[in-house]
Short mmCIF file of C-alpha atoms and ligand atoms in Angstrom, two decimals:
data_model
loop_
_atom_site.label_atom_id
_atom_site.label_comp_id
_atom_site.label_asym_id
_atom_site.label_seq_id
_atom_site.Cartn_x
_atom_site.Cartn_y
_atom_site.Cartn_z
CA MET A 1 23.13 -43.38 -37.97
CA LYS A 2 23.54 -39.83 -39.25
CA ILE A 3 25.07 -37.32 -36.83
CA LEU A 4 25.47 -33.58 -37.16
CA HIS A 5 28.65 -32.94 -35.18
CA THR A 6 29.35 -29.40 -33.98
CA GLY A 7 30.64 -27.58 -30.90
CA ASP A 8 32.28 -24.42 -29.59
CA TRP A 9 29.44 -22.03 -30.41
CA HIS A 10 30.65 -19.50 -27.83
CA LEU A 11 27.31 -17.68 -27.79
CA GLY A 12 27.53 -14.35 -25.99
CA HIS A 13 31.09 -13.74 -27.19
CA ILE A 14 31.98 -10.06 -27.34
CA LEU A 15 34.88 -9.21 -29.64
CA ALA A 16 36.87 -6.10 -28.67
CA GLY A 17 33.73 -4.61 -27.17
CA TYR A 18 31.46 -5.44 -30.13
CA ASP A 19 28.36 -7.55 -29.53
CA ARG A 20 28.18 -10.53 -31.91
CA THR A 21 24.51 -11.48 -31.46
CA ASP A 22 23.64 -10.77 -35.12
CA GLU A 23 26.37 -13.10 -36.37
CA HIS A 24 25.38 -15.78 -33.90
CA GLN A 25 21.74 -15.45 -34.96
CA GLN A 26 22.75 -15.91 -38.61
CA MET A 27 24.96 -18.89 -37.74
CA LEU A 28 22.07 -20.51 -35.82
CA ASN A 29 19.74 -19.93 -38.77
CA GLN A 30 22.23 -21.85 -40.92
CA MET A 31 22.20 -24.70 -38.37
CA VAL A 32 18.40 -24.93 -38.63
CA THR A 33 18.58 -24.96 -42.45
CA ILE A 34 21.23 -27.72 -42.41
CA VAL A 35 19.07 -29.82 -40.05
CA SER A 36 15.96 -29.46 -42.24
CA ARG A 37 17.96 -30.38 -45.34
CA HIS A 38 19.87 -33.39 -43.96
CA GLU A 39 17.50 -34.66 -41.22
CA PRO A 40 20.17 -36.20 -38.98
CA ASP A 41 19.29 -38.79 -36.34
CA VAL A 42 21.47 -36.99 -33.81
CA PHE A 43 22.44 -33.36 -33.34
CA LEU A 44 25.59 -33.44 -31.23
CA LEU A 45 26.88 -30.18 -29.73
CA CYS A 46 30.19 -30.94 -27.97
CA GLY A 47 30.59 -28.17 -25.41
CA ASP A 48 31.25 -24.43 -25.18
CA VAL A 49 27.65 -23.52 -25.90
CA TYR A 50 28.33 -20.14 -24.31
CA HIS A 51 31.49 -18.07 -24.12
CA THR A 52 31.12 -17.46 -20.39
CA SER A 53 29.67 -19.35 -17.45
CA GLN A 54 27.37 -16.34 -16.84
CA PRO A 55 25.64 -15.73 -20.19
CA SER A 56 23.05 -12.94 -20.27
CA ALA A 57 19.34 -13.76 -20.20
CA ALA A 58 19.05 -12.66 -23.84
CA VAL A 59 21.82 -15.06 -24.92
CA GLN A 60 20.26 -17.96 -23.01
CA THR A 61 16.90 -17.21 -24.61
CA LEU A 62 18.56 -17.20 -28.05
CA PHE A 63 20.00 -20.64 -27.36
CA ASN A 64 16.80 -22.12 -25.93
CA ASN A 65 14.75 -20.83 -28.87
CA THR A 66 17.32 -22.38 -31.21
CA LEU A 67 16.90 -25.80 -29.56
CA ILE A 68 13.15 -25.55 -30.16
CA ARG A 69 13.72 -24.54 -33.79
CA LEU A 70 16.17 -27.42 -34.31
CA HIS A 71 13.64 -29.81 -32.80
CA ASP A 72 10.83 -28.47 -35.00
CA ALA A 73 13.05 -28.70 -38.09
CA CYS A 74 13.45 -32.46 -37.48
CA PRO A 75 11.23 -33.72 -34.62
CA LYS A 76 12.55 -37.31 -34.72
CA MET A 77 16.12 -36.08 -34.13
CA THR A 78 17.82 -36.62 -30.76
CA ILE A 79 19.63 -33.48 -29.60
CA ILE A 80 22.61 -33.93 -27.27
CA VAL A 81 24.32 -30.89 -25.75
CA THR A 82 27.30 -31.32 -23.44
CA ALA A 83 28.94 -28.53 -21.43
CA GLY A 84 32.46 -27.33 -22.29
CA ASN A 85 35.12 -25.67 -20.15
CA HIS A 86 33.57 -22.27 -20.91
CA ASP A 87 30.12 -23.33 -19.67
CA SER A 88 28.80 -23.78 -16.17
CA GLY A 89 28.25 -27.53 -15.94
CA SER A 90 25.67 -27.33 -13.16
CA LYS A 91 23.64 -24.52 -14.78
CA HIS A 92 23.71 -26.51 -18.01
CA GLU A 93 21.61 -29.20 -16.30
CA ILE A 94 18.99 -27.00 -14.58
CA PHE A 95 16.30 -27.76 -17.17
CA ARG A 96 17.55 -31.24 -18.03
CA THR A 97 14.25 -32.93 -17.12
CA PRO A 98 11.84 -30.71 -19.12
CA TRP A 99 14.20 -30.74 -22.12
CA GLU A 100 13.98 -34.54 -22.22
CA TYR A 101 10.32 -34.17 -23.26
CA LEU A 102 11.62 -32.74 -26.55
CA ASN A 103 14.27 -35.44 -26.93
CA VAL A 104 16.98 -32.98 -25.89
CA HIS A 105 19.72 -34.27 -23.55
CA MET A 106 21.58 -31.63 -21.57
CA ILE A 107 24.72 -33.21 -20.08
CA GLY A 108 26.58 -30.72 -17.87
CA THR A 109 28.71 -32.61 -15.36
CA LEU A 110 30.34 -36.01 -15.07
CA ASN A 111 28.03 -38.15 -12.95
CA LYS A 112 30.48 -40.58 -11.32
CA ASP A 113 27.71 -42.15 -9.23
CA ASP A 114 25.69 -43.10 -12.26
CA LEU A 115 28.02 -43.31 -15.26
CA SER A 116 25.37 -45.10 -17.32
CA SER A 117 23.45 -41.82 -17.42
CA HIS A 118 26.03 -40.72 -20.01
CA ILE A 119 24.92 -43.44 -22.42
CA ILE A 120 22.17 -42.25 -24.74
CA CYS A 121 20.50 -44.94 -26.79
CA ILE A 122 19.01 -43.83 -30.10
CA PRO A 123 16.46 -46.61 -30.77
CA ASN A 124 17.36 -48.77 -33.79
CA LYS A 125 20.08 -46.27 -34.78
CA GLY A 126 22.98 -46.43 -32.32
CA TYR A 127 24.55 -45.21 -29.09
CA VAL A 128 26.12 -41.94 -28.03
CA ILE A 129 28.30 -41.78 -24.92
CA ALA A 130 28.12 -38.08 -24.05
CA ILE A 131 30.90 -36.79 -21.79
CA PRO A 132 30.98 -33.10 -20.84
CA TYR A 133 34.16 -31.19 -20.02
CA THR A 134 35.70 -32.67 -16.88
CA HIS A 135 39.21 -32.48 -15.48
CA GLU A 136 41.50 -34.56 -17.72
CA ARG A 137 42.53 -36.83 -14.83
CA ASN A 138 38.91 -38.09 -14.71
CA LEU A 139 39.23 -39.45 -18.24
CA GLN A 140 42.56 -41.18 -17.86
CA ASP A 141 41.74 -44.04 -15.52
CA GLY A 142 39.79 -46.29 -17.82
CA LEU A 143 36.47 -44.56 -17.16
CA LEU A 144 35.72 -44.08 -20.85
CA GLN A 145 36.79 -47.61 -21.75
CA GLY A 146 34.41 -48.89 -19.06
CA LEU A 147 31.53 -47.00 -20.67
CA ILE A 148 32.45 -48.19 -24.17
CA ASP A 149 32.60 -51.79 -22.91
CA GLU A 150 29.21 -51.40 -21.25
CA VAL A 151 27.68 -50.26 -24.55
CA LEU A 152 29.41 -53.02 -26.54
CA ALA A 153 28.04 -55.65 -24.13
CA HIS A 154 24.48 -54.51 -24.93
CA ASN A 155 25.03 -53.82 -28.63
CA VAL A 156 23.80 -57.17 -29.98
CA ASP A 157 22.52 -55.54 -33.19
CA ASN A 158 25.95 -54.08 -34.03
CA LEU A 159 24.69 -50.50 -34.09
CA PRO A 160 27.19 -47.62 -34.41
CA VAL A 161 28.84 -46.40 -31.19
CA VAL A 162 29.79 -42.73 -30.87
CA LEU A 163 31.74 -41.16 -28.03
CA SER A 164 31.78 -37.40 -27.46
CA ALA A 165 34.18 -35.39 -25.28
CA HIS A 166 35.37 -31.82 -24.76
CA THR A 167 39.11 -31.99 -24.27
CA THR A 168 42.61 -31.46 -25.75
CA ILE A 169 44.01 -34.35 -27.77
CA ALA A 170 47.79 -34.36 -28.32
CA GLY A 171 48.91 -33.99 -31.92
CA ALA A 172 46.01 -31.74 -32.97
CA ASP A 173 46.61 -28.47 -34.82
CA PHE A 174 46.04 -25.83 -32.15
CA ALA A 175 46.25 -22.78 -34.48
CA GLY A 176 44.19 -19.93 -33.10
CA HIS A 177 44.36 -21.05 -29.47
CA GLU A 178 46.40 -19.46 -26.73
CA LYS A 179 48.75 -22.04 -25.34
CA SER A 180 51.19 -22.06 -22.48
CA ASP A 181 53.03 -24.90 -24.22
CA GLU A 182 52.20 -27.75 -26.62
CA LYS A 183 50.53 -29.66 -23.80
CA VAL A 184 48.07 -27.23 -22.24
CA ILE A 185 45.53 -25.67 -24.59
CA GLY A 186 42.82 -23.38 -23.25
CA GLY A 187 43.64 -24.61 -19.75
CA ILE A 188 43.14 -28.32 -20.59
CA ASP A 189 46.10 -30.73 -20.49
CA ALA A 190 46.52 -32.74 -23.67
CA MET A 191 45.91 -36.48 -23.52
CA SER A 192 46.75 -39.01 -26.18
CA VAL A 193 43.93 -40.51 -28.18
CA SER A 194 44.90 -43.99 -26.97
CA GLN A 195 44.15 -42.92 -23.37
CA ILE A 196 40.51 -42.50 -24.39
CA GLY A 197 40.17 -46.21 -25.10
CA SER A 198 38.99 -48.19 -28.10
CA GLY A 199 35.88 -49.83 -29.51
CA TYR A 200 33.99 -46.70 -30.57
CA ASP A 201 33.21 -46.05 -34.23
CA TYR A 202 33.55 -42.27 -34.06
CA LEU A 203 34.99 -39.92 -31.45
CA ALA A 204 33.28 -36.51 -31.67
CA LEU A 205 35.45 -33.85 -30.07
CA GLY A 206 34.93 -30.28 -28.93
CA HIS A 207 37.39 -27.65 -27.58
CA ILE A 208 39.81 -27.07 -30.48
CA HIS A 209 38.32 -24.59 -32.96
CA HIS A 210 40.13 -25.79 -36.09
CA ALA A 211 38.10 -28.58 -37.75
CA GLN A 212 40.34 -31.61 -38.23
CA PHE A 213 40.82 -35.34 -37.98
CA ILE A 214 43.29 -36.60 -35.38
CA HIS A 215 45.81 -38.95 -37.01
CA THR A 216 45.05 -42.46 -35.83
CA GLY A 217 45.32 -44.36 -39.10
CA LYS A 218 41.52 -44.19 -39.39
CA HIS A 219 39.34 -41.16 -40.11
CA ASN A 220 37.20 -41.58 -37.01
CA VAL A 221 38.49 -39.07 -34.44
CA ARG A 222 37.50 -35.51 -35.24
CA TYR A 223 37.17 -31.97 -33.95
CA ALA A 224 34.22 -30.35 -35.72
CA GLY A 225 35.72 -26.94 -34.89
CA SER A 226 33.78 -23.80 -34.11
CA PRO A 227 31.15 -22.61 -36.62
CA LEU A 228 32.43 -19.01 -36.28
CA PRO A 229 35.95 -17.78 -35.46
CA VAL A 230 36.39 -16.67 -31.85
CA SER A 231 39.82 -15.05 -32.37
CA PHE A 232 41.66 -13.35 -35.28
CA ASP A 233 44.16 -16.21 -35.35
CA GLU A 234 41.44 -18.69 -36.36
CA ASN A 235 41.97 -17.71 -39.97
CA TYR A 236 40.70 -20.95 -41.47
CA GLU A 237 37.35 -22.17 -42.77
CA HIS A 238 34.65 -22.88 -40.18
CA SER A 239 32.10 -25.63 -40.60
CA VAL A 240 30.02 -28.41 -39.09
CA THR A 241 30.56 -32.11 -39.83
CA LEU A 242 27.91 -34.51 -41.04
CA VAL A 243 28.89 -38.07 -40.07
CA GLU A 244 27.26 -41.25 -41.36
CA ILE A 245 28.00 -44.68 -39.87
CA ASP A 246 26.21 -47.77 -41.16
CA ARG A 247 27.11 -50.39 -38.61
CA HIS A 248 29.43 -50.94 -35.68
CA GLY A 249 32.93 -51.68 -36.98
CA GLU A 250 32.46 -49.76 -40.23
CA SER A 251 34.28 -46.52 -41.06
CA PRO A 252 32.31 -43.29 -40.71
CA VAL A 253 31.77 -41.18 -43.81
CA CYS A 254 32.28 -37.49 -43.01
CA GLN A 255 31.25 -34.43 -44.94
CA THR A 256 31.96 -30.84 -43.88
CA ILE A 257 29.35 -28.14 -44.39
CA THR A 258 30.80 -24.64 -44.40
CA ILE A 259 29.20 -21.98 -42.20
CA ASP A 260 29.17 -18.52 -43.77
CA ASN A 261 30.41 -15.75 -41.54
CA PRO A 262 28.55 -12.50 -42.15
CA ARG A 263 31.38 -10.54 -40.47
CA PRO A 264 34.79 -12.09 -41.25
CA LEU A 265 37.74 -11.39 -38.91
CA THR A 266 40.36 -9.69 -41.08
CA THR A 267 44.00 -8.95 -40.32
CA LEU A 268 45.77 -6.21 -42.28
CA PRO A 269 48.17 -7.00 -43.83
CA ALA A 270 47.07 -10.61 -44.24
CA THR A 271 50.54 -12.05 -43.66
CA GLU A 272 53.52 -10.09 -42.27
CA ALA A 273 53.26 -6.82 -40.33
CA ALA A 274 54.01 -3.67 -42.35
CA PRO A 275 54.97 -0.06 -41.57
CA TRP A 276 52.10 2.19 -40.48
CA ASP A 277 52.11 4.17 -43.77
CA GLU A 278 51.38 0.97 -45.70
CA VAL A 279 48.82 -0.30 -43.20
CA ARG A 280 47.07 3.09 -43.18
CA GLU A 281 46.83 2.83 -46.98
CA LEU A 282 45.33 -0.69 -46.71
CA LEU A 283 42.83 0.59 -44.17
CA ASN A 284 41.93 3.58 -46.39
CA ASN A 285 41.40 1.24 -49.33
CA PHE A 286 39.33 -1.25 -47.35
CA PRO A 287 35.86 -1.35 -49.00
CA ASP A 288 33.39 0.95 -47.22
CA ASP A 289 30.55 -1.57 -47.34
CA LEU A 290 32.32 -4.62 -45.81
CA PRO A 291 31.25 -5.23 -42.19
CA ASN A 292 34.46 -7.13 -41.20
CA TYR A 293 36.22 -6.95 -37.86
CA ILE A 294 39.70 -5.49 -38.36
CA ARG A 295 43.02 -6.12 -36.68
CA VAL A 296 46.16 -4.34 -37.92
CA ASN A 297 49.74 -5.53 -37.49
CA VAL A 298 52.04 -2.52 -37.65
CA LEU A 299 55.79 -2.93 -37.91
CA SER A 300 57.52 -0.22 -35.91
CA ASN A 301 59.81 0.60 -33.03
CA SER A 302 59.01 4.26 -32.76
CA ILE A 303 55.28 4.62 -33.39
CA ASN A 304 52.96 6.18 -30.81
CA PRO A 305 50.27 3.45 -30.72
CA ALA A 306 47.65 5.68 -29.06
CA GLU A 307 47.90 8.32 -31.81
CA ALA A 308 48.03 5.81 -34.65
CA ARG A 309 45.11 3.86 -33.19
CA GLN A 310 43.08 7.09 -33.07
CA GLU A 311 43.91 7.67 -36.72
CA ALA A 312 42.84 4.10 -37.58
CA LEU A 313 39.54 4.59 -35.76
CA GLN A 314 38.95 7.81 -37.70
CA ILE A 315 39.54 6.07 -41.03
CA CYS A 316 37.03 3.36 -40.07
CA GLN A 317 34.43 5.80 -38.78
CA HIS A 318 32.77 6.20 -42.17
CA LYS A 319 33.03 2.54 -43.07
CA GLN A 320 30.92 -0.47 -42.12
CA CYS A 321 33.89 -2.34 -40.63
CA ARG A 322 34.57 -2.62 -36.90
CA PHE A 323 38.08 -1.66 -35.84
CA CYS A 324 39.32 -3.97 -33.05
CA VAL A 325 43.04 -4.36 -32.49
CA PHE A 326 46.10 -2.20 -33.17
CA ASN A 327 49.01 -4.57 -32.82
CA VAL A 328 52.55 -3.18 -32.86
CA VAL A 329 55.21 -5.64 -34.03
CA LYS A 330 58.89 -4.78 -33.53
CA PRO A 331 61.29 -5.30 -36.43
CA ASP A 332 63.25 -8.54 -36.10
CA THR A 333 66.66 -6.86 -35.83
CA GLU A 334 65.43 -4.75 -32.89
CA ARG A 335 64.09 -7.79 -31.12
CA HIS A 336 67.36 -9.66 -31.54
CA GLU A 337 69.34 -6.77 -30.11
CA GLN A 338 67.62 -7.19 -26.76
CA THR A 339 70.04 -7.13 -23.87
CA GLN A 340 71.34 -10.52 -22.78
CA LEU A 341 72.73 -10.69 -19.24
CA THR A 342 74.39 -13.45 -17.28
CA VAL A 343 72.84 -14.31 -13.91
CA GLN A 344 75.89 -12.79 -12.19
CA GLU A 345 75.62 -9.52 -14.13
CA PHE A 346 71.91 -9.41 -13.36
CA GLN A 347 72.46 -9.94 -9.63
CA GLN A 348 74.97 -7.13 -9.47
CA MET A 349 72.63 -4.59 -11.08
CA GLN A 350 70.61 -2.01 -9.20
CA PRO A 351 66.81 -2.30 -9.66
CA ILE A 352 66.68 1.05 -11.45
CA GLU A 353 69.20 -0.21 -14.02
CA VAL A 354 67.12 -3.32 -14.65
CA ALA A 355 64.05 -1.14 -15.12
CA ARG A 356 65.93 1.16 -17.53
CA LEU A 357 67.10 -1.81 -19.62
CA TYR A 358 63.60 -3.31 -19.69
CA ALA A 359 62.12 0.03 -20.78
CA LYS A 360 64.69 0.28 -23.56
CA ASP A 361 63.95 -3.26 -24.80
CA MET A 362 60.21 -2.58 -24.77
CA SER A 363 60.57 0.95 -26.28
CA ILE A 364 58.89 2.48 -23.25
CA PRO A 365 60.08 6.03 -22.50
CA PHE A 366 61.85 6.09 -19.12
CA ASP A 367 61.87 9.78 -18.30
CA LYS A 368 62.36 11.64 -15.00
CA ASP A 369 58.72 11.17 -13.93
CA MET A 370 58.89 7.43 -14.60
CA GLN A 371 62.17 7.23 -12.68
CA ALA A 372 60.64 9.02 -9.68
CA LEU A 373 57.59 6.74 -9.78
CA PHE A 374 59.83 3.70 -9.92
CA GLU A 375 61.92 4.87 -6.94
CA GLN A 376 58.73 5.55 -4.95
CA THR A 377 57.31 2.08 -5.69
CA LEU A 378 60.62 0.46 -4.85
CA GLN A 379 60.75 2.31 -1.54
CA ALA A 380 57.22 1.22 -0.65
CA LEU A 381 58.08 -2.40 -1.52
CA THR A 382 61.29 -2.33 0.53
CA LEU A 383 59.32 -0.93 3.48
CA ASP A 384 56.76 -3.71 3.16
CA GLU A 385 59.52 -6.29 3.09
CA ASP A 386 61.18 -4.81 6.18
CA GLN A 387 57.89 -4.90 8.06
CA ALA A 388 57.26 -8.48 7.04
MN1 MN B 401 35.87 -23.49 -27.33
#
């Protein structure tokens, strides 16, 4: 069985106010080309089709037209699309029945009343157990193992068994994702790969945007990653994965196919932040004809970000690039000099003193107007408290 494993398309994503439809269109064209060239048995899209649960009509049309093009590029191919945490699971299934006429399976929500509906049999090729995003607790009580066992009981021909899920697996490289700690990524609690169960030949994952294998001793648990970067911190190569499995019990053979990004996300400088004079120079020297998105990291404790940002926008005005983010990074020494207080000291301070210290640490001017505003707010709050 040959599977094209992808996920996290995030169609409809707007980056710093810029519409990304053109890039998405070019990425989707590449998908169609890859399908015509490799003719997979299964096209597996593991969640986060859209960036929001309310994609525009135009974005939904773009996706639906793409499904038709993928089908036409390889009519014998089974297309499986699960919903991710960014998608609306119920909307994902609205046209589930008509799509089945084109061998497209739209799996949006976990159907606990009919779990077998998640098993998709690809005649003479293999099985795919397609699980959409669902709260992690739903996956931790042996539910997946039950489904795997059900497939194995029927799999008399020893065909390959693939499981797909949209979740956070502990031990993955989460670079590029916002995290509250090492356990919760993009709002999904991490689970260990052993909690998923065993007996599958390949676990196709969505949610983490960095393409990677999860270390299990075997190369059979993988995030395909997103085909295009969604944030500036996803500064790694983006691709899809072509997976081939001969028979149940045999190791999958994986090949990554790079997706070209017509508008790369570029951070200036590429590594450490630098003073504005240097960054301005980099921006001035940035080639006029490159359409990249730009983020700058400026090292400073005194800069006026509004003014400097305006200057950056002016420099970019006559270039093809799209200026996005002006990020001010404080020098290390400054950051370390931040005020440290004991709990006792803190409790003895007046609110205005705390505010003054905070403003100093954050390099926010705390002038007479700000002081007056603070006193006013404090008074209003104290009044509220008294009334309550
Ligand atoms: Mn995603």
